[in-house]
């Protein structure tokens, strides 16, 4: 296989682990009887893992361990934690297992990006097509649940989300050992020995700081979608429980197309315009949720905007980081932005949106989804304004050169 094909398959498995359980996590915790604060605490685990990843895991991948072996060990152990999640129904044991999984899995998202960037000849052009494999993995892993779950699945059935994820995780652990050798960057004599510290210093560059803030806002919106979407589809729109994951996966199908054209879009439109279009996709999708909830075809069709939301903003951010940050800190820099995308943004969404759902739920248990969805719509508009006015990246030169100028 070509290097691109091998990296593509890595992404298929990497995102399939996540896609197996993410859409059903919050409904499953509701089935187990976890209180809103307990669900929010579970949602915070990725934030804890993102912080730990910057100081430990990404540091090791940048300066100490080959990236492919780091991936293999992490996925072998995280599969065990996922299997434990399937059988633990009391809150604290479940939370402990999920936290262990998060600590092991979250850093591999940035490390897998680093492996791809390090082994592609033209990352800005080719990364979208490689990362498209992750989208395909997310879509494919949703289909077994059509048969594993019933239309009104109970907790005993839904726990399969963790077992399927564990199986995929172990497959990726074995496959990681076949990936191109990606050694740590030990030859940067002038570099700070702590890669994460060097990456954090670059946040002082104004346009990087602005992007960091906008990424936080958009990540809260993005993660909020996964908190709210499944219950919205099943309880408000009326889609069967065993089909909701398939409906949600339509967004990933659209992501395949957007990932494929991302390189050309970036070349034509540039960083800022591409990112703004991605954020506007969030605003449009939540506005449709708010005002067209009675139309099943419209709600199903608007899932296709997810491709624009993810590829045009988040994938573009990853490419921007690789293009502008020094080579010896790129895993740490990817981890720094993952701190927002998967960590702080995830924590913010896990606390904000359950609280808003509770606020807009009446005595009969009916949720005012229109008011609820106008919150992320307004947040997206704010993020677009910040990016349009204050994000001014250089046309040429990496961040380190701009910072030194």
Short mmCIF file of C-alpha atoms in Angstrom, two decimals:
data_model
loop_
_atom_site.label_atom_id
_atom_site.label_comp_id
_atom_site.label_asym_id
_atom_site.label_seq_id
_atom_site.Cartn_x
_atom_site.Cartn_y
_atom_site.Cartn_z
CA UNK A 1 0.00 0.00 0.00
CA UNK A 2 1.07 3.58 -0.56
CA UNK A 3 1.87 5.76 2.42
CA UNK A 4 -1.31 7.76 1.83
CA UNK A 5 -3.42 4.60 1.88
CA UNK A 6 -1.80 3.41 5.11
CA UNK A 7 -2.43 6.78 6.76
CA UNK A 8 -5.99 6.76 5.42
CA UNK A 9 -6.67 3.39 7.11
CA UNK A 10 -5.14 4.71 10.33
CA UNK A 11 -7.69 7.52 10.30
CA UNK A 12 -10.53 5.08 9.55
CA UNK A 13 -9.79 3.14 12.72
CA UNK A 14 -8.88 6.21 14.81
CA UNK A 15 -12.24 7.91 14.35
CA UNK A 16 -14.25 4.67 14.37
CA UNK A 17 -13.25 4.21 18.02
CA UNK A 18 -14.79 7.59 18.82
CA UNK A 19 -17.80 7.31 16.52
CA UNK A 20 -18.91 4.01 18.05
CA UNK A 21 -19.91 5.54 21.38
CA UNK A 22 -20.10 9.34 21.02
CA UNK A 23 -23.68 9.78 19.70
CA UNK A 24 -25.17 7.55 22.40
CA UNK A 25 -23.01 8.44 25.41
CA UNK A 26 -25.34 10.99 27.02
CA UNK A 27 -28.55 9.02 26.33
CA UNK A 28 -26.84 5.92 27.78
CA UNK A 29 -25.89 7.76 30.96
CA UNK A 30 -29.52 8.85 31.25
CA UNK A 31 -30.58 5.20 31.00
CA UNK A 32 -28.20 4.37 33.86
CA UNK A 33 -29.85 7.07 35.95
CA UNK A 34 -26.84 9.39 36.18
CA UNK A 35 -27.73 12.87 37.43
CA UNK A 36 -27.00 15.89 35.19
CA UNK A 37 -23.93 16.82 37.25
CA UNK A 38 -22.63 13.27 36.90
CA UNK A 39 -23.11 13.35 33.12
CA UNK A 40 -21.30 16.69 33.01
CA UNK A 41 -18.42 15.22 35.02
CA UNK A 42 -18.09 12.36 32.55
CA UNK A 43 -18.12 14.92 29.74
CA UNK A 44 -15.26 16.70 31.51
CA UNK A 45 -12.98 13.67 31.27
CA UNK A 46 -11.77 14.69 27.82
CA UNK A 47 -10.85 18.10 29.20
CA UNK A 48 -8.71 16.47 31.88
CA UNK A 49 -7.15 14.20 29.26
CA UNK A 50 -6.41 17.12 26.94
CA UNK A 51 -4.56 19.00 29.67
CA UNK A 52 -2.61 15.89 30.68
CA UNK A 53 -1.83 15.22 27.02
CA UNK A 54 -0.10 18.57 26.55
CA UNK A 55 2.22 18.12 29.52
CA UNK A 56 2.93 14.41 29.15
CA UNK A 57 1.70 12.44 26.11
CA UNK A 58 2.30 15.03 23.37
CA UNK A 59 5.61 15.99 24.99
CA UNK A 60 6.72 12.34 24.80
CA UNK A 61 5.59 12.03 21.17
CA UNK A 62 7.50 15.20 20.24
CA UNK A 63 10.74 14.46 22.09
CA UNK A 64 10.93 10.86 23.37
CA UNK A 65 8.90 8.10 21.68
CA UNK A 66 8.24 7.16 18.08
CA UNK A 67 4.68 8.17 17.32
CA UNK A 68 3.52 4.82 15.91
CA UNK A 69 4.59 2.90 19.04
CA UNK A 70 2.94 5.51 21.21
CA UNK A 71 -0.27 4.87 19.25
CA UNK A 72 0.00 1.10 19.61
CA UNK A 73 0.43 1.14 23.39
CA UNK A 74 -2.25 3.76 23.96
CA UNK A 75 -4.91 1.96 21.93
CA UNK A 76 -4.17 -1.44 23.42
CA UNK A 77 -4.78 -0.09 26.92
CA UNK A 78 -7.69 2.19 26.02
CA UNK A 79 -9.52 -0.82 24.55
CA UNK A 80 -9.44 -2.44 28.00
CA UNK A 81 -10.90 0.71 29.56
CA UNK A 82 -13.69 0.80 26.96
CA UNK A 83 -14.57 -2.81 27.68
CA UNK A 84 -14.80 -1.96 31.37
CA UNK A 85 -17.20 0.93 30.59
CA UNK A 86 -19.58 -1.58 28.99
CA UNK A 87 -20.05 -3.51 32.23
CA UNK A 88 -19.80 -0.83 34.93
CA UNK A 89 -23.18 0.73 35.71
CA UNK A 90 -22.47 2.54 39.00
CA UNK A 91 -21.34 6.10 38.47
CA UNK A 92 -17.90 6.28 40.10
CA UNK A 93 -16.53 3.01 38.64
CA UNK A 94 -17.92 4.00 35.22
CA UNK A 95 -16.39 7.46 35.49
CA UNK A 96 -13.02 6.02 36.51
CA UNK A 97 -12.95 3.66 33.51
CA UNK A 98 -14.06 6.40 31.13
CA UNK A 99 -11.42 8.76 32.50
CA UNK A 100 -8.69 6.15 31.95
CA UNK A 101 -9.93 5.68 28.38
CA UNK A 102 -9.89 9.45 27.84
CA UNK A 103 -6.36 9.86 29.19
CA UNK A 104 -5.15 7.20 26.78
CA UNK A 105 -7.22 8.02 23.70
CA UNK A 106 -7.37 11.81 23.48
CA UNK A 107 -3.60 12.32 22.92
CA UNK A 108 -3.69 9.85 20.02
CA UNK A 109 -5.93 12.23 18.07
CA UNK A 110 -3.17 14.83 17.85
CA UNK A 111 -0.43 12.20 17.48
CA UNK A 112 -2.26 10.57 14.55
CA UNK A 113 -2.45 14.00 12.90
CA UNK A 114 1.28 14.44 13.48
CA UNK A 115 2.02 11.05 11.89
CA UNK A 116 -0.01 12.04 8.85
CA UNK A 117 1.61 15.46 8.48
CA UNK A 118 5.12 14.03 8.96
CA UNK A 119 4.70 11.45 6.20
CA UNK A 120 2.74 13.37 3.56
CA UNK A 121 4.67 15.10 0.78
CA UNK A 122 2.21 18.00 0.59
CA UNK A 123 0.20 18.12 3.85
CA UNK A 124 -1.92 21.16 2.94
CA UNK A 125 -3.06 19.42 -0.25
CA UNK A 126 -3.25 15.80 0.93
CA UNK A 127 -4.33 15.92 4.58
CA UNK A 128 -8.02 16.42 3.78
CA UNK A 129 -8.13 13.26 1.68
CA UNK A 130 -6.28 11.27 4.37
CA UNK A 131 -8.42 12.65 7.21
CA UNK A 132 -11.47 11.71 5.15
CA UNK A 133 -10.69 8.15 6.25
CA UNK A 134 -11.70 9.13 9.78
CA UNK A 135 -15.04 10.32 8.49
CA UNK A 136 -15.59 7.05 6.68
CA UNK A 137 -14.68 5.16 9.85
CA UNK A 138 -17.22 7.17 11.86
CA UNK A 139 -19.93 6.38 9.28
CA UNK A 140 -19.12 2.69 8.94
CA UNK A 141 -19.06 2.04 12.67
CA UNK A 142 -22.62 3.39 13.06
CA UNK A 143 -24.16 0.72 10.85
CA UNK A 144 -23.72 -2.35 13.11
CA UNK A 145 -25.96 -0.62 15.65
CA UNK A 146 -28.94 -0.89 13.30
CA UNK A 147 -28.82 -4.60 14.19
CA UNK A 148 -27.36 -4.43 17.70
CA UNK A 149 -29.96 -1.94 18.99
CA UNK A 150 -33.73 -2.08 18.94
CA UNK A 151 -36.03 0.81 18.05
CA UNK A 152 -36.35 1.49 21.78
CA UNK A 153 -33.01 0.15 22.98
CA UNK A 154 -32.37 -0.29 26.69
CA UNK A 155 -29.08 0.05 28.56
CA UNK A 156 -28.22 -3.63 28.12
CA UNK A 157 -28.23 -3.14 24.35
CA UNK A 158 -26.69 0.33 24.24
CA UNK A 159 -23.62 -0.83 26.17
CA UNK A 160 -22.54 -2.40 22.87
CA UNK A 161 -21.27 1.06 21.91
CA UNK A 162 -18.29 0.49 24.20
CA UNK A 163 -17.67 -3.12 23.18
CA UNK A 164 -17.60 -2.24 19.49
CA UNK A 165 -15.26 0.66 20.26
CA UNK A 166 -12.97 -1.65 22.26
CA UNK A 167 -12.70 -4.11 19.37
CA UNK A 168 -11.78 -1.33 16.95
CA UNK A 169 -9.26 0.08 19.44
CA UNK A 170 -7.43 -3.23 19.68
CA UNK A 171 -7.40 -3.53 15.89
CA UNK A 172 -5.82 -0.07 15.67
CA UNK A 173 -3.22 -0.99 18.31
CA UNK A 174 -2.03 -3.84 16.10
CA UNK A 175 -2.22 -1.80 12.90
CA UNK A 176 -0.22 1.08 14.43
CA UNK A 177 2.87 -1.13 14.52
CA UNK A 178 2.78 -1.25 10.70
CA UNK A 179 2.64 2.54 10.24
CA UNK A 180 5.61 4.52 8.83
CA UNK A 181 8.28 5.06 11.45
CA UNK A 182 7.87 8.57 12.86
CA UNK A 183 10.68 9.24 15.34
CA UNK A 184 10.71 12.07 17.89
CA UNK A 185 12.36 15.36 16.95
CA UNK A 186 15.56 15.19 19.01
CA UNK A 187 17.68 17.37 16.73
CA UNK A 188 16.29 20.81 17.61
CA UNK A 189 19.29 22.14 19.51
CA UNK A 190 17.88 25.60 20.08
CA UNK A 191 14.46 24.40 21.10
CA UNK A 192 13.02 24.58 24.58
CA UNK A 193 13.38 21.09 26.09
CA UNK A 194 9.70 21.28 27.02
CA UNK A 195 7.83 21.22 23.70
CA UNK A 196 4.51 22.21 25.29
CA UNK A 197 6.08 25.35 26.78
CA UNK A 198 7.45 26.42 23.41
CA UNK A 199 4.03 25.86 21.82
CA UNK A 200 2.21 27.86 24.52
CA UNK A 201 4.60 30.82 24.06
CA UNK A 202 3.40 31.16 20.49
CA UNK A 203 -0.10 32.01 21.74
CA UNK A 204 1.33 35.44 22.38
CA UNK A 205 1.31 36.05 18.61
CA UNK A 206 -1.94 38.06 18.16
CA UNK A 207 -3.50 36.13 15.29
CA UNK A 208 -2.72 32.80 17.01
CA UNK A 209 -4.37 34.05 20.22
CA UNK A 210 -7.46 35.11 18.27
CA UNK A 211 -7.67 31.72 16.57
CA UNK A 212 -7.29 30.04 19.97
CA UNK A 213 -10.28 32.00 21.34
CA UNK A 214 -12.45 31.36 18.28
CA UNK A 215 -11.56 27.66 18.35
CA UNK A 216 -12.78 27.52 21.95
CA UNK A 217 -16.15 29.09 21.07
CA UNK A 218 -16.66 26.88 18.03
CA UNK A 219 -15.61 23.75 19.91
CA UNK A 220 -18.29 24.40 22.56
CA UNK A 221 -20.85 24.65 19.75
CA UNK A 222 -19.50 21.54 18.02
CA UNK A 223 -19.47 19.40 21.16
CA UNK A 224 -22.88 20.73 22.15
CA UNK A 225 -24.26 19.20 18.98
CA UNK A 226 -23.32 15.72 20.24
CA UNK A 227 -24.81 16.46 23.66
CA UNK A 228 -28.18 17.49 22.22
CA UNK A 229 -28.65 15.90 18.79
CA UNK A 230 -29.60 12.30 19.63
CA UNK A 231 -32.31 13.22 22.13
CA UNK A 232 -33.60 15.92 19.78
CA UNK A 233 -33.91 13.43 16.91
CA UNK A 234 -35.53 10.68 18.95
CA UNK A 235 -37.79 12.69 21.28
CA UNK A 236 -38.69 15.80 19.25
CA UNK A 237 -38.33 14.83 15.60
CA UNK A 238 -39.54 11.24 16.11
CA UNK A 239 -36.70 9.20 14.58
CA UNK A 240 -36.35 5.62 15.91
CA UNK A 241 -33.56 5.03 18.42
CA UNK A 242 -31.79 2.43 16.26
CA UNK A 243 -31.78 4.80 13.27
CA UNK A 244 -30.67 8.02 14.95
CA UNK A 245 -26.97 7.14 14.69
CA UNK A 246 -27.42 6.47 10.97
CA UNK A 247 -29.13 9.85 10.52
CA UNK A 248 -26.33 11.55 12.43
CA UNK A 249 -23.79 9.76 10.25
CA UNK A 250 -25.15 11.57 7.19
CA UNK A 251 -23.11 14.53 8.37
CA UNK A 252 -20.01 12.40 8.15
CA UNK A 253 -20.95 11.36 4.61
CA UNK A 254 -21.01 15.03 3.66
CA UNK A 255 -17.69 15.43 5.46
CA UNK A 256 -16.16 12.95 3.03
CA UNK A 257 -16.89 15.31 0.16
CA UNK A 258 -15.72 18.43 2.00
CA UNK A 259 -12.52 16.75 3.14
CA UNK A 260 -11.81 15.71 -0.43
CA UNK A 261 -12.13 19.27 -1.74
CA UNK A 262 -10.57 20.99 1.29
CA UNK A 263 -7.12 21.40 -0.26
CA UNK A 264 -8.57 23.16 -3.30
CA UNK A 265 -10.83 25.35 -1.16
CA UNK A 266 -7.91 26.45 1.00
CA UNK A 267 -5.82 27.28 -2.05
CA UNK A 268 -8.64 29.38 -3.52
CA UNK A 269 -10.17 31.02 -0.42
CA UNK A 270 -7.36 31.06 2.17
CA UNK A 271 -7.38 30.37 5.90
CA UNK A 272 -9.83 33.00 7.14
CA UNK A 273 -12.64 32.62 4.60
CA UNK A 274 -12.56 28.82 4.80
CA UNK A 275 -12.81 28.92 8.60
CA UNK A 276 -15.66 31.46 8.53
CA UNK A 277 -17.67 29.23 6.19
CA UNK A 278 -17.14 26.34 8.61
CA UNK A 279 -18.50 28.31 11.57
CA UNK A 280 -21.46 29.60 9.52
CA UNK A 281 -22.35 25.95 8.91
CA UNK A 282 -22.96 25.57 12.68
CA UNK A 283 -25.16 28.67 12.75
CA UNK A 284 -27.25 27.47 9.82
CA UNK A 285 -27.70 23.95 11.19
CA UNK A 286 -28.86 25.03 14.65
CA UNK A 287 -31.15 27.67 13.15
CA UNK A 288 -32.83 24.94 11.08
CA UNK A 289 -33.12 22.77 14.21
CA UNK A 290 -34.81 25.69 15.97
CA UNK A 291 -37.39 26.56 13.30
CA UNK A 292 -38.00 23.39 11.26
CA UNK A 293 -38.18 20.64 13.90
CA UNK A 294 -41.54 19.45 12.54
CA UNK A 295 -40.10 18.60 9.12
CA UNK A 296 -38.28 15.28 9.24
CA UNK A 297 -36.87 15.61 5.67
CA UNK A 298 -35.43 19.06 6.43
CA UNK A 299 -33.88 17.94 9.74
CA UNK A 300 -32.36 14.89 8.06
CA UNK A 301 -31.05 16.93 5.12
CA UNK A 302 -29.45 19.62 7.30
CA UNK A 303 -27.18 16.99 8.85
CA UNK A 304 -25.17 17.34 5.64
CA UNK A 305 -23.88 20.70 6.88
CA UNK A 306 -21.77 18.82 9.43
CA UNK A 307 -19.18 18.22 6.72
CA UNK A 308 -18.69 21.95 6.24
CA UNK A 309 -18.72 22.56 10.01
CA UNK A 310 -15.92 20.10 10.68
CA UNK A 311 -13.72 20.16 7.59
CA UNK A 312 -13.76 23.88 6.86
CA UNK A 313 -12.98 24.88 10.42
CA UNK A 314 -11.44 22.15 12.56
CA UNK A 315 -9.49 20.30 9.85
CA UNK A 316 -8.32 23.67 8.57
CA UNK A 317 -7.08 24.57 12.05
CA UNK A 318 -5.02 21.36 12.17
CA UNK A 319 -3.50 22.13 8.76
CA UNK A 320 -2.81 25.73 9.83
CA UNK A 321 -0.98 24.51 12.95
CA UNK A 322 1.15 22.13 10.92
CA UNK A 323 1.96 24.84 8.39
CA UNK A 324 2.89 27.53 10.89
CA UNK A 325 4.29 25.95 14.08
CA UNK A 326 7.93 24.73 14.37
CA UNK A 327 8.44 21.06 13.48
CA UNK A 328 9.77 20.01 16.88
CA UNK A 329 6.63 21.15 18.75
CA UNK A 330 3.88 20.19 16.33
CA UNK A 331 2.46 17.31 18.36
CA UNK A 332 2.32 19.65 21.34
CA UNK A 333 0.79 22.42 19.22
CA UNK A 334 -1.81 19.99 17.88
CA UNK A 335 -2.42 18.94 21.48
CA UNK A 336 -2.80 22.58 22.49
CA UNK A 337 -5.63 23.09 20.02
CA UNK A 338 -7.07 19.68 20.90
CA UNK A 339 -7.23 21.05 24.45
CA UNK A 340 -9.91 23.38 23.11
CA UNK A 341 -11.57 21.17 20.51
CA UNK A 342 -11.75 18.00 22.58
CA UNK A 343 -11.07 19.24 26.10
CA UNK A 344 -12.16 22.65 27.35
CA UNK A 345 -14.78 22.95 24.61
CA UNK A 346 -16.07 19.50 25.48
CA UNK A 347 -16.20 20.38 29.17
CA UNK A 348 -17.97 23.65 28.42
CA UNK A 349 -20.55 21.91 26.26
CA UNK A 350 -21.03 19.12 28.82
CA UNK A 351 -21.92 21.64 31.54
CA UNK A 352 -23.62 24.36 29.48
CA UNK A 353 -26.07 22.42 27.37
CA UNK A 354 -27.42 19.95 29.97
CA UNK A 355 -28.04 22.99 32.19
CA UNK A 356 -29.82 24.79 29.34
CA UNK A 357 -31.88 21.69 28.57
CA UNK A 358 -32.96 21.52 32.22
CA UNK A 359 -33.77 25.24 32.17
CA UNK A 360 -36.00 24.93 29.10
CA UNK A 361 -37.75 21.70 30.15
CA UNK A 362 -41.26 22.22 31.50
CA UNK A 363 -43.08 20.25 34.19
CA UNK A 364 -44.38 17.79 31.60
CA UNK A 365 -40.83 17.02 30.42
CA UNK A 366 -41.15 18.91 27.10
CA UNK A 367 -38.02 20.77 25.98
CA UNK A 368 -38.24 24.19 24.33
CA UNK A 369 -35.77 23.30 21.58
CA UNK A 370 -36.25 26.57 19.72
CA UNK A 371 -34.91 28.64 22.59
CA UNK A 372 -32.22 26.04 23.28
CA UNK A 373 -30.84 26.02 19.74
CA UNK A 374 -30.74 29.79 19.44
CA UNK A 375 -27.89 29.78 21.99
CA UNK A 376 -25.34 27.97 19.78
CA UNK A 377 -26.62 29.93 16.77
CA UNK A 378 -25.74 33.20 18.53
CA UNK A 379 -22.39 31.82 19.69
CA UNK A 380 -21.51 30.93 16.09
CA UNK A 381 -22.36 34.46 14.95
CA UNK A 382 -20.01 35.86 17.63
CA UNK A 383 -17.20 33.53 16.55
CA UNK A 384 -17.59 34.63 12.91
CA UNK A 385 -17.38 38.29 13.96
CA UNK A 386 -14.19 37.70 15.97
CA UNK A 387 -12.54 35.77 13.16
CA UNK A 388 -13.54 38.25 10.45
CA UNK A 389 -12.30 41.32 12.34
CA UNK A 390 -9.27 40.17 14.33
CA UNK A 391 -7.75 37.09 12.64
CA UNK A 392 -4.99 38.32 10.33
CA UNK A 393 -2.51 35.53 9.59
CA UNK A 394 0.57 36.28 7.48
CA UNK A 395 0.57 35.27 3.86
CA UNK A 396 4.03 33.73 4.23
CA UNK A 397 6.27 32.52 7.01
CA UNK A 398 5.65 30.31 10.06
CA UNK A 399 4.46 31.55 13.43
CA UNK A 400 7.95 31.30 14.92
CA UNK A 401 9.35 33.73 12.32
CA UNK A 402 6.47 36.16 12.86
CA UNK A 403 6.97 36.00 16.63
CA UNK A 404 10.68 36.72 16.28
CA UNK A 405 10.16 39.61 13.86
#
